[in-house]
XYZ file of C-alpha atoms in Angstrom:
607
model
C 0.000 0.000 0.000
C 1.004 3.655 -0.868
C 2.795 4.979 1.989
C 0.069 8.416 1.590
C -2.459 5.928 1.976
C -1.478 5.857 5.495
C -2.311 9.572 6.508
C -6.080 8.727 5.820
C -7.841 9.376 9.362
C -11.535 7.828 8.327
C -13.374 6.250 11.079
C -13.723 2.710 11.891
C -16.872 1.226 12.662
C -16.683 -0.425 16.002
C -18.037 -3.385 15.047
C -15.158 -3.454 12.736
C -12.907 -3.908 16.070
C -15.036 -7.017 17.510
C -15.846 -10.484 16.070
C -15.350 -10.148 12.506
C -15.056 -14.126 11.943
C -13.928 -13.979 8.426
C -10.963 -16.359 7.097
C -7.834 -14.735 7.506
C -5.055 -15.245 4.184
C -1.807 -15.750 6.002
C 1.914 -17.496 5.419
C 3.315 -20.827 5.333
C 6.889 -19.861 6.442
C 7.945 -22.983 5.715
C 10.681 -22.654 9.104
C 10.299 -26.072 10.164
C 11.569 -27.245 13.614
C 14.845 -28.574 13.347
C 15.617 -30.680 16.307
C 18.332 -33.695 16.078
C 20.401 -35.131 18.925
C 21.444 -32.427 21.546
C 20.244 -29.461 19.465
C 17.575 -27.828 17.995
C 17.142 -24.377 16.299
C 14.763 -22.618 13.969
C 15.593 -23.611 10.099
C 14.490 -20.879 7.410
C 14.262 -20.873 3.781
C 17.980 -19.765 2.488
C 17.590 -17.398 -0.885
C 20.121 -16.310 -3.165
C 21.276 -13.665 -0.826
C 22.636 -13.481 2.188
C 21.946 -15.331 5.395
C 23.046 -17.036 8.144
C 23.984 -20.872 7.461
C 21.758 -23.704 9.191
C 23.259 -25.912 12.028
C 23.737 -29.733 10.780
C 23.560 -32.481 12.748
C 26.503 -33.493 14.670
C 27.960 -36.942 12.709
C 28.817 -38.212 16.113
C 28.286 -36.961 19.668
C 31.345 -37.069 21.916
C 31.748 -37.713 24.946
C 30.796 -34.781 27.526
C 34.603 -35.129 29.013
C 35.529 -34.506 25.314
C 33.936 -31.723 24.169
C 33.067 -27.886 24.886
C 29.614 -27.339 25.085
C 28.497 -23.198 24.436
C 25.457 -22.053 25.313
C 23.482 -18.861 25.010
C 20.211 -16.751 26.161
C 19.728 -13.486 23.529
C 16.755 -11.347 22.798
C 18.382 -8.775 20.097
C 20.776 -11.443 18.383
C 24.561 -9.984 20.177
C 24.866 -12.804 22.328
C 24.008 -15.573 19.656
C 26.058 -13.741 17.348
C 29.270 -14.073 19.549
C 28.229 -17.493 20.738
C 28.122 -18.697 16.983
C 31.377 -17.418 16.369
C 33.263 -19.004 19.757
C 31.577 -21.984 18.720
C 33.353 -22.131 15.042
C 36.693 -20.327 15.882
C 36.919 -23.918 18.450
C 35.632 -25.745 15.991
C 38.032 -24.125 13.435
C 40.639 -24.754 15.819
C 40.041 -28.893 16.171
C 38.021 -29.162 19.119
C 34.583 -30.976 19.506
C 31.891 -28.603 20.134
C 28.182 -28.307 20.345
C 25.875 -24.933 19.645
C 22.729 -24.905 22.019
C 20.254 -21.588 22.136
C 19.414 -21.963 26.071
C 15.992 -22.778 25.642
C 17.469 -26.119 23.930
C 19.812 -27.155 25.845
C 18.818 -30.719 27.468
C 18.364 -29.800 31.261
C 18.939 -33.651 32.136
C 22.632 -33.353 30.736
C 23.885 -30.647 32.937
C 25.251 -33.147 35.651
C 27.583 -34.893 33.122
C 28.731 -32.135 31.773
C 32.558 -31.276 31.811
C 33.032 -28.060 30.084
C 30.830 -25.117 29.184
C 30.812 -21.732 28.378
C 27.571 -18.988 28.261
C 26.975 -16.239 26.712
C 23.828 -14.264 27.631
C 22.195 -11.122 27.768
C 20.838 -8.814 30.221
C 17.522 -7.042 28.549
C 17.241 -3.579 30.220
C 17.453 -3.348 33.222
C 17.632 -6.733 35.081
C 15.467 -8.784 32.593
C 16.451 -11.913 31.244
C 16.150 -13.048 28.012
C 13.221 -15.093 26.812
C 15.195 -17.931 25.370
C 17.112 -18.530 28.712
C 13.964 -18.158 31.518
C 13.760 -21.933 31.757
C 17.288 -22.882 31.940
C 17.533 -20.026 34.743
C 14.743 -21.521 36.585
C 16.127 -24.749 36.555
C 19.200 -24.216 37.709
C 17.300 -21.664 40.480
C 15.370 -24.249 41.496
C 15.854 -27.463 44.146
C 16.160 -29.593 41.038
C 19.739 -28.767 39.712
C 22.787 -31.269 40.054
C 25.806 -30.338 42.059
C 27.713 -29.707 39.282
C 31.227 -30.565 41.190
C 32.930 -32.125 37.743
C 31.726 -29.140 35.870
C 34.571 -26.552 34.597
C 32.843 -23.375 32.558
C 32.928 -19.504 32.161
C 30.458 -16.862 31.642
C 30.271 -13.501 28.902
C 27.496 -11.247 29.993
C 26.160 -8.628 27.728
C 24.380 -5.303 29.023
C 24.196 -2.348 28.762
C 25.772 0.586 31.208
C 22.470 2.834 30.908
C 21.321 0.495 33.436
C 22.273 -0.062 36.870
C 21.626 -3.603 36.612
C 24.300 -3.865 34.068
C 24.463 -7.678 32.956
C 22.908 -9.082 36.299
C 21.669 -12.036 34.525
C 25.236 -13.175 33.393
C 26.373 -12.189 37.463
C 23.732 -14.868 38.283
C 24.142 -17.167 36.358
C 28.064 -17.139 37.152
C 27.571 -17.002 40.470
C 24.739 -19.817 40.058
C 27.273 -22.569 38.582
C 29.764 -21.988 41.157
C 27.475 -22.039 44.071
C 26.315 -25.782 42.658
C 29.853 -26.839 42.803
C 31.767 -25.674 39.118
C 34.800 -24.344 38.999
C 35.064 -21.234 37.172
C 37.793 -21.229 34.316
C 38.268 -17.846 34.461
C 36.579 -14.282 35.212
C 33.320 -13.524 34.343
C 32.938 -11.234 31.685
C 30.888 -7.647 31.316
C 30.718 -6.548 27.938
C 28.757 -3.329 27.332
C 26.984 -2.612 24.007
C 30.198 -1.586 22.426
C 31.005 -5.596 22.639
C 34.231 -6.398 20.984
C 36.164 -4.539 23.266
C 35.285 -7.541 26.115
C 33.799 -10.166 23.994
C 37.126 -10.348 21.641
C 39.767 -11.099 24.375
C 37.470 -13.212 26.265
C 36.616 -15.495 23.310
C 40.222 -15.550 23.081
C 41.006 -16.519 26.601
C 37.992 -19.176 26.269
C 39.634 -21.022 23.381
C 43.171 -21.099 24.831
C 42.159 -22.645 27.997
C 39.185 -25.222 26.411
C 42.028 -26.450 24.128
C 44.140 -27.383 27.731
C 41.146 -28.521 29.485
C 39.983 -31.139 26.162
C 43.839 -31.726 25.814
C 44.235 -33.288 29.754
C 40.928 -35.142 29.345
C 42.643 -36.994 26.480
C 40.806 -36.119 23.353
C 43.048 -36.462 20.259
C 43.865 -33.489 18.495
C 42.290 -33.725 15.833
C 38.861 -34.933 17.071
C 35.669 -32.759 15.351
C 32.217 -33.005 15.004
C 30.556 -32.166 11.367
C 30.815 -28.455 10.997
C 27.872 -26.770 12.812
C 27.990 -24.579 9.622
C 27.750 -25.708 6.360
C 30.881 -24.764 3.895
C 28.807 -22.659 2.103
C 29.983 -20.360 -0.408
C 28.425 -16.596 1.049
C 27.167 -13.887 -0.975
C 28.879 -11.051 -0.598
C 25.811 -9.848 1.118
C 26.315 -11.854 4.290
C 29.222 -9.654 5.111
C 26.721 -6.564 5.861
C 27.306 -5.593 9.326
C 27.363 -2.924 11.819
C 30.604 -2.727 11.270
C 30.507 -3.070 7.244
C 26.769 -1.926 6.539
C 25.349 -1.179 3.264
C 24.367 2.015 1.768
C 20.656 2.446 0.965
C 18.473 4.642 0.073
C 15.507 6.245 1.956
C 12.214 6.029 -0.953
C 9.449 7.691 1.266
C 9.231 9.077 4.547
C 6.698 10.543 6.205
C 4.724 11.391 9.277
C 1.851 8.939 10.216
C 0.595 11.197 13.418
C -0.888 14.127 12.553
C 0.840 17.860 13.081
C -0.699 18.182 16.558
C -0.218 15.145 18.234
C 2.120 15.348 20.870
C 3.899 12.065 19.086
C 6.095 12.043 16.331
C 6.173 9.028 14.321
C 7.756 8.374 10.748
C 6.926 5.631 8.325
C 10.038 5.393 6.436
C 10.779 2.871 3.425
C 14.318 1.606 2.518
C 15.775 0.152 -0.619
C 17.427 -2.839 -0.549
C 17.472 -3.845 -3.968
C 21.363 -4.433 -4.271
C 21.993 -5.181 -0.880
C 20.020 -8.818 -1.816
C 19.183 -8.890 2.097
C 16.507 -11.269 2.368
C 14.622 -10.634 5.741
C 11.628 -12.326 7.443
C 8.858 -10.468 9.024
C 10.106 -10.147 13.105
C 13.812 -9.300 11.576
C 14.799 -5.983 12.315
C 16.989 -3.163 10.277
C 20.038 -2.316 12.452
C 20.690 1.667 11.042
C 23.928 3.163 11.695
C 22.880 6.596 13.082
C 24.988 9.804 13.426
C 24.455 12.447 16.569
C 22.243 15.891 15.989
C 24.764 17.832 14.936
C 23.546 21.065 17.166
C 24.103 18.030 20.225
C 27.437 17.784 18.927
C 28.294 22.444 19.379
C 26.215 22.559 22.190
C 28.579 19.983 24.256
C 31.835 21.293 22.308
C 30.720 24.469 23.892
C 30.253 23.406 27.187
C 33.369 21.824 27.948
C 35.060 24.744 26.058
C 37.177 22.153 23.709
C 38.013 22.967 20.104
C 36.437 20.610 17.806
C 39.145 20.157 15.096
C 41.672 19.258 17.955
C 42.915 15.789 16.694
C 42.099 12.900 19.084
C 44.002 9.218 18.865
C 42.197 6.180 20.625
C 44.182 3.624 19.625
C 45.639 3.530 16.376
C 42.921 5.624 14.825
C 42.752 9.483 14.529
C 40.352 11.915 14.295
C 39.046 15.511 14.791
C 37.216 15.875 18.232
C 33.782 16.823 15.801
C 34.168 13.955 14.283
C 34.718 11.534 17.164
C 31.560 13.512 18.822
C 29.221 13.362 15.643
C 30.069 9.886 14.603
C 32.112 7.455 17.060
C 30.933 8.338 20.434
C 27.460 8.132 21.896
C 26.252 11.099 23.449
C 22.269 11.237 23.533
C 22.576 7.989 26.343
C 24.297 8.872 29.555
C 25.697 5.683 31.436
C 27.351 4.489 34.519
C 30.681 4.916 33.854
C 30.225 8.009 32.313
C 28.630 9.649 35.493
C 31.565 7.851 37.399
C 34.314 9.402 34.813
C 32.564 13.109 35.609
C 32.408 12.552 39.551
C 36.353 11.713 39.718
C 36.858 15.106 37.054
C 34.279 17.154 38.964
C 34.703 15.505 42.637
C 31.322 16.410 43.211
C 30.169 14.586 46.297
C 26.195 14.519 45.383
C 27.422 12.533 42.230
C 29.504 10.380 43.259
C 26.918 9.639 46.056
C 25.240 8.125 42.828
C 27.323 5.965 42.650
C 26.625 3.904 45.666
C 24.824 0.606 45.248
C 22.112 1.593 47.831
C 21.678 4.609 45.228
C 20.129 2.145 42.415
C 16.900 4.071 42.128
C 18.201 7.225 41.948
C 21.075 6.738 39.629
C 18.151 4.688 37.443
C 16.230 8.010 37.249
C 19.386 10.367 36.701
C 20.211 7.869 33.729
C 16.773 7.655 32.109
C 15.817 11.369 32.532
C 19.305 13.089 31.411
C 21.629 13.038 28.775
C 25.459 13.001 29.204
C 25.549 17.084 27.797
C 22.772 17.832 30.712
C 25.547 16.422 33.385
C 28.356 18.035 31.710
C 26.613 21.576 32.298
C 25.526 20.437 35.987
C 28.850 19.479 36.747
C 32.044 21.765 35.936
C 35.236 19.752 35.455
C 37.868 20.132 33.062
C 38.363 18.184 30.141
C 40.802 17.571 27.400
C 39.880 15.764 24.150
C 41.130 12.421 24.736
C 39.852 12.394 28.380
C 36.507 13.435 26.788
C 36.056 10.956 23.523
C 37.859 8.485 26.433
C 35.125 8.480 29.254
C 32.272 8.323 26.097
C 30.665 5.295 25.367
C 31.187 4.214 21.597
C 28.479 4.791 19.208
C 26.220 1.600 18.332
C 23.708 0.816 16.049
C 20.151 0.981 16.566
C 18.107 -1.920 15.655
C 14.140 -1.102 14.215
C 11.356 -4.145 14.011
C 11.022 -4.215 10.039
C 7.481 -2.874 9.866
C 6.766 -4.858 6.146
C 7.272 -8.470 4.325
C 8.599 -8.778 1.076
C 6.139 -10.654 -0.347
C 4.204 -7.188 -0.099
C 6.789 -4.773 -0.470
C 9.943 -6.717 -2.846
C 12.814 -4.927 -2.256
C 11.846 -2.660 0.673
C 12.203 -2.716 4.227
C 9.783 -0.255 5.888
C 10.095 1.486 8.942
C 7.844 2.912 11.872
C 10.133 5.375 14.029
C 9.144 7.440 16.782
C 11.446 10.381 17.016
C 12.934 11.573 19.922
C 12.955 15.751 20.520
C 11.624 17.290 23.827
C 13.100 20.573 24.823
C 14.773 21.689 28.050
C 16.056 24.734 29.736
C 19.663 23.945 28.952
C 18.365 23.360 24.581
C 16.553 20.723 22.291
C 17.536 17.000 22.828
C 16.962 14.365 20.638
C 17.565 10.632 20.087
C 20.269 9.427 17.881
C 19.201 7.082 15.302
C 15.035 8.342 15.708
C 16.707 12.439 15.012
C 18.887 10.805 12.359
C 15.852 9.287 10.334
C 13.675 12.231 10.751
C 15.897 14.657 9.124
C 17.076 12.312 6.269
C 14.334 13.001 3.176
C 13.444 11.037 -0.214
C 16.377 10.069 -1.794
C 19.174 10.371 1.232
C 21.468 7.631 1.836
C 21.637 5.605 5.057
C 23.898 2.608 6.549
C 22.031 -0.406 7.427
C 22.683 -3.936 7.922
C 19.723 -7.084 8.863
C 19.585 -8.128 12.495
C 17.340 -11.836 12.492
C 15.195 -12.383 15.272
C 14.713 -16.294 15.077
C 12.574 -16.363 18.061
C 10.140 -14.186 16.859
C 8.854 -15.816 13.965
C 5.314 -16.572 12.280
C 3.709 -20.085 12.642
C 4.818 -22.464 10.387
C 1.459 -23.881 10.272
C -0.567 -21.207 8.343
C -3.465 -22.667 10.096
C -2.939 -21.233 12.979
C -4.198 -18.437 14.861
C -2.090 -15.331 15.845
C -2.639 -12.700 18.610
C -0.304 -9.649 18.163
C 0.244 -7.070 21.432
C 1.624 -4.179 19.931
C 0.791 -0.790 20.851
C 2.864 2.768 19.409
C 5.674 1.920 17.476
C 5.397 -1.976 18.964
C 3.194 -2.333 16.184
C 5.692 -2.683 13.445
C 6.126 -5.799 13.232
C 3.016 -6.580 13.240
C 1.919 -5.011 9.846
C 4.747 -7.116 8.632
C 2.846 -10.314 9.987
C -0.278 -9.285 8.342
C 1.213 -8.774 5.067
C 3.237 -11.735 5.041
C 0.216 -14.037 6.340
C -2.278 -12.726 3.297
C 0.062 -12.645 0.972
C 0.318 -16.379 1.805
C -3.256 -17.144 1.626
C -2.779 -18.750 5.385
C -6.062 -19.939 7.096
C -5.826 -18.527 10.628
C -6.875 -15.856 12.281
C -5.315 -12.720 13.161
C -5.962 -10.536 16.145
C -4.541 -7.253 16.971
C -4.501 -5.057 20.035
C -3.032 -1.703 19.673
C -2.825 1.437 22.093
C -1.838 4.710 21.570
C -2.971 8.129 23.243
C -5.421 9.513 21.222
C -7.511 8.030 18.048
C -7.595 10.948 16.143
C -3.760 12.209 15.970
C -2.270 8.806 16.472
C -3.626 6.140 14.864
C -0.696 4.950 13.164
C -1.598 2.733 10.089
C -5.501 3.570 10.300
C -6.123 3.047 6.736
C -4.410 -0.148 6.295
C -5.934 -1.656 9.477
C -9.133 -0.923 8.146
C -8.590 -2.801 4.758
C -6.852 -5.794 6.103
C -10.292 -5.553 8.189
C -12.362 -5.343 5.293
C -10.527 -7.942 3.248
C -10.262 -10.377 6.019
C -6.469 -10.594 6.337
C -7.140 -8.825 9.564
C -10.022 -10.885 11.731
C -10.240 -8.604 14.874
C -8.739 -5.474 16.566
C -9.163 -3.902 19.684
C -7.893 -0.927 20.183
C -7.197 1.380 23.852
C -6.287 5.044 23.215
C -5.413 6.113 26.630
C -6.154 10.111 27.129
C -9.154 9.795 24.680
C -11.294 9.959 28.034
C -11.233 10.823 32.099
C -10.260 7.031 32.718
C -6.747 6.317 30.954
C -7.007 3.135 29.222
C -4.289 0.358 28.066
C -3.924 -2.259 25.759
C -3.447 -4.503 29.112
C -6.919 -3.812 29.728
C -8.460 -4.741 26.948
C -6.659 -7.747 27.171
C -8.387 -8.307 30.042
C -12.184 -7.349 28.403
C -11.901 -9.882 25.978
C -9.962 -12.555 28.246
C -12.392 -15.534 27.359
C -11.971 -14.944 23.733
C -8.133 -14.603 24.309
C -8.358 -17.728 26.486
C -10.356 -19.579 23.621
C -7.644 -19.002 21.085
C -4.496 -19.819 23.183
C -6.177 -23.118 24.324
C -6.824 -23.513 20.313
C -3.694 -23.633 19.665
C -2.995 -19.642 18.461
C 0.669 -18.504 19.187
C 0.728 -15.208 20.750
C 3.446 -12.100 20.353
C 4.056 -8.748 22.026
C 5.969 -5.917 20.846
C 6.899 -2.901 22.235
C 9.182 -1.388 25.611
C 10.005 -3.956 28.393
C 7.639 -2.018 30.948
C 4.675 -2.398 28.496
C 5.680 -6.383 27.608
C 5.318 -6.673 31.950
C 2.271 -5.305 32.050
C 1.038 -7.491 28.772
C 2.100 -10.750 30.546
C 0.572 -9.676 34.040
C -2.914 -9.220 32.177
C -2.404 -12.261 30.049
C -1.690 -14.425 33.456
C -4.872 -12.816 35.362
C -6.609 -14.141 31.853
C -5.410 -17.466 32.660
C -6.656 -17.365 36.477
C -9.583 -15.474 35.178
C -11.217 -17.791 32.453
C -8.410 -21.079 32.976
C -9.273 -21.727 36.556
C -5.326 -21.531 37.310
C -3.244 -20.806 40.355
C -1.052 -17.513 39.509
C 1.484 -20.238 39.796
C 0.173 -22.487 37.202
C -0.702 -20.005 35.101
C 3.352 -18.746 34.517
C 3.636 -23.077 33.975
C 1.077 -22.023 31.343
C 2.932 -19.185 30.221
C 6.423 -20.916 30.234
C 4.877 -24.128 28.378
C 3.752 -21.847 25.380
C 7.353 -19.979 25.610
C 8.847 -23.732 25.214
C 6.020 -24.477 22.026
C 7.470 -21.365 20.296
C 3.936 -20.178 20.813
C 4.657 -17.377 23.030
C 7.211 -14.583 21.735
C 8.501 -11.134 22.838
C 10.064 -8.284 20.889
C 10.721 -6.023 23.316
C 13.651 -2.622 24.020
């Protein structure tokens, strides 16, 4: 559909919102559930382009004393990513290895095994990720081994805008030992700027599995089959944040109207030589650059001359440059406030610092940016000191809001941009700024980020309820399109919030087609300030809990999208629908929840 088609603000008929039983066209992904020995994973349709090779099986499982065993627990992809490659690099390097995403890994194995390594995420602030609950409950609860003959190491990944900066790999390390393993080696914090941990602690990893394998006796040259195909790559595959391709921006627009107090950009991206083949729940990582008034306003305020050349490393650059490209300064982070208290020693921010200080240093980092601490706080700074205590700049990653069996070569966009004023000046969000301000025809760097966990049914029989309110409803469209450009049977439900119906209905017009046409069976929709009583999508979850019931004990796979505070509140009123309408215990209704999380049925895209 016509990206103009979406400013169209014509009312919906309510009954349009309620039981519209209608058949609902939908894909066949044709992922099938790979599962063979010890692993399992999600296989995809490989195209001509680029993509991540397929596990194989293993042509013979060795012994647990004779092999390294890796193991991780991602939401956004950085900790599978870095898992994948320990677990070829030891491959590569003639050791016997296995691959397991945590939610796969055979529970009833973990007292035999010898020698492990995890790598796992921390989403937020203190969340784990979906694929590892289980395995973190288990080894929580009564039921884990000792774990005395077990030798392993951890890699955490996090993020420093949190306090809770990579609790769930803390716990986990500290989890192992307490049942008896013997930690290898340190545990690792790697911040989103990753390489700069995750590099010399892959490296330490391999050098000490290879002694470990080496005293329990396995031969040298003992392998398993590769757990990635030889393939020859496309050149394709190589797009990265680190090596992203150069596309071009085909439409962008607003999709609230001029006075809502949201502003929120449909943006469409050609792909057409990049042959990046994505799935609907993939996202579009986009290499951003800072506001460029950000970047003078905080050259001003620490009185520093932005052509001054600045070396980190082996690279140099102009202090402008390191400030509008290389270092991230719309996110202020831990050891950023703890760089300024030592320059500034102010005592009230340093008292930040203190661990009994979470939820205030949690505020000061959500609420300010690093420029709005640099103007509290006087302290002198030179260059490198500056670009030195700045966290690098890293890609954002947006749900691709399209399929490409609607839109070919496209990847399509739904991006709410970030500008509020203050006394101090206008801030803005990186990547959301960056978007906004590119038009038609400008050039951006972007590379495919795969979500495997958050994919469509296989069976295009099945039903699908979709949780997605504001920009969590990217995705979303993508599903619809895909599913009735397949011609699937099931249904599709949608819940959606936003403030108010009239300025921020984003997608209006399509919703009401996909309505019409059937590709869309039911909506409800909660726009909060639209009355005295604010209203969420978590409550109408609730209204319609025996429908919802209905279709999860049919067999319908449900998905939320959107910020970790709204996916809480999603799976609190999709529990009290269980208790509600199930007859279950708030106890046995998370075993409800966590069965349909290990059926693939129940998936989370959340930031």
């Amino acid at each position: 559909m016509p990206a103009t088609a979406s400013l169209s603000r014509l009312p919906l008929p309510k009954d349009r919102f309620q039981h519209l039983d209608l058949l609902t066209e939908g894909l066949d992904t044709a992922s099938l559930w790979w599962l063979s020995g010890y692993t399992a994973g999600l296989a995809r349709r490989v195209a001509p382009g680029p993509d991540v090779p397929m596990p194989v099986r293993a042509a013979a499982e060795p012994d647990a004393g004779a092999r390294l065993t890796v193991v991780y627990g991602s939401q956004t992809g950085n900790a599978k990513r870095l898992a994948e490659q320990l677990a070829q690099q030891a491959e590569t390097g003639g050791l016997a290895v296995r691959l397991l995403r945590a939610d796969a890994y055979p529970q009833r194995e973990l007292a035999q095994e010898r020698l492990l390594y995890a790598v796992i995420s921390t989403q937020g602030d203190g969340d784990a990720p979906d694929d590892a609950r289980g395995l973190l409950d288990f080894l929580a609860s009564r039921r884990a081994p000792k774990l005395d003959a077990l030798s392993f190491a951890v890699l955490g990944l996090g993020d420093t805008s949190y306090p809770q900066f990579c609790v769930i790999g803390r716990k986990l390390d500290a989890r192992l030992a307490e049942l008896g393993g013997k930690r290898l080696f340190a545990f690792g914090e790697a911040d989103l700027d990753l390489d700069t941990v995750a590099v010399p602690w892959a490296k330490q990893a391999l050098g000490i599995a290879r002694d470990v394998l080496k005293a329990s006796g396995q031969p040298a040259e003992a392998r398993v089959t590769p757990l990635r195909p030889h393939l020859e790559v496309a050149e394709a595959a190589s797009w990265s944040a680190t090596h992203p391709f150069t596309a071009e921006i085909l439409a962008a627009q607003r999709i609230t109207t001029a006075d809502s107090a949201k502003d929120v950009r449909h943006i469409e991206v050609n792909l057409a030589e990049s042959r990046l083949d994505y799935q609907p729940g993939d996202s579009l990582g986009v290499v951003e650059r800072n506001p460029e008034p950000l970047v003078d306003a905080l050259l001003e305020t620490v009185h520093l001359d932005g052509t001054a050349a600045v070396s980190v490393g082996d690279v140099t650059r102009e202090l402008r440059e390191w400030l509008y490209a290389k270092r991230e300064i719309t996110r202020l982070n831990r050891p950023f406030v703890a760089a300024l208290a030592e320059r500034s020693g102010d005592a009230e921010l340093k008292a930040l610092l203190d661990p009994a200080q979470g939820e205030a240093l949690r505020a000061l980092l959500e609420a300010s940016q690093p420029i709005d601490l640099l103007q509290r706080y006087g302290a002198e700074w030179t260059p490198e000191a500056l670009v030195t205590a700045l966290r690098p700049l890293v890609p954002r990653l947006y749900s691709i809001a399209s399929s490409r069996a609607a839109v070919e070569d496209e990847a399509h966009l739904t991006v709410a941009h970030v500008e509020y004023p203050t006394p101090a000046g206008t801030r803005w969000g990186a990547a959301s700024h960056w978007l906004a301000t590119r038009g038609e025809g400008a050039q951006i760097e972007v590379y495919l980020e795969r979500n495997e966990r958050f994919r469509l049914p296989a069976d295009g029989a099945r039903d699908v309820i979709m949780i997605g309110p504001g920009t969590g409803v990217a995705p979303f469209r993508g599903f619809v399109q895909e599913r009735a450009a397949a011609g699937a049977t099931g249904r599709n439900w949608l819940f959606f919030g936003n403030p108010h119906f009239h300025t921020d209905f984003l997608y209006q017009l399509e919703w009401q087609a996909a309505l019409k046409d059937g590709s869309l069976t039911r909506m409800d929709v909660a726009f909060s300030r639209d009355q005295a009583e604010k209203v969420y999508v978590q409550q109408r979850v609730r209204e319609r809990g025996k429908e919802l019931y209905a279709w999860l004990e049919g067999g319908a796979h449900l998905y939320v999208c959107g910020a970790i505070s709204m996916a809480r509140d999603a799976e609190a009123a999709v529990r009290d629908v269980l208790v509600t309408h199930g007859g279950r215990t708030p106890e046995t209704a998370d075993e409800y929840l966590n069965a349909l999380r290990e059926q693939h049925r129940y998936a989370r895209d959340v930031y």
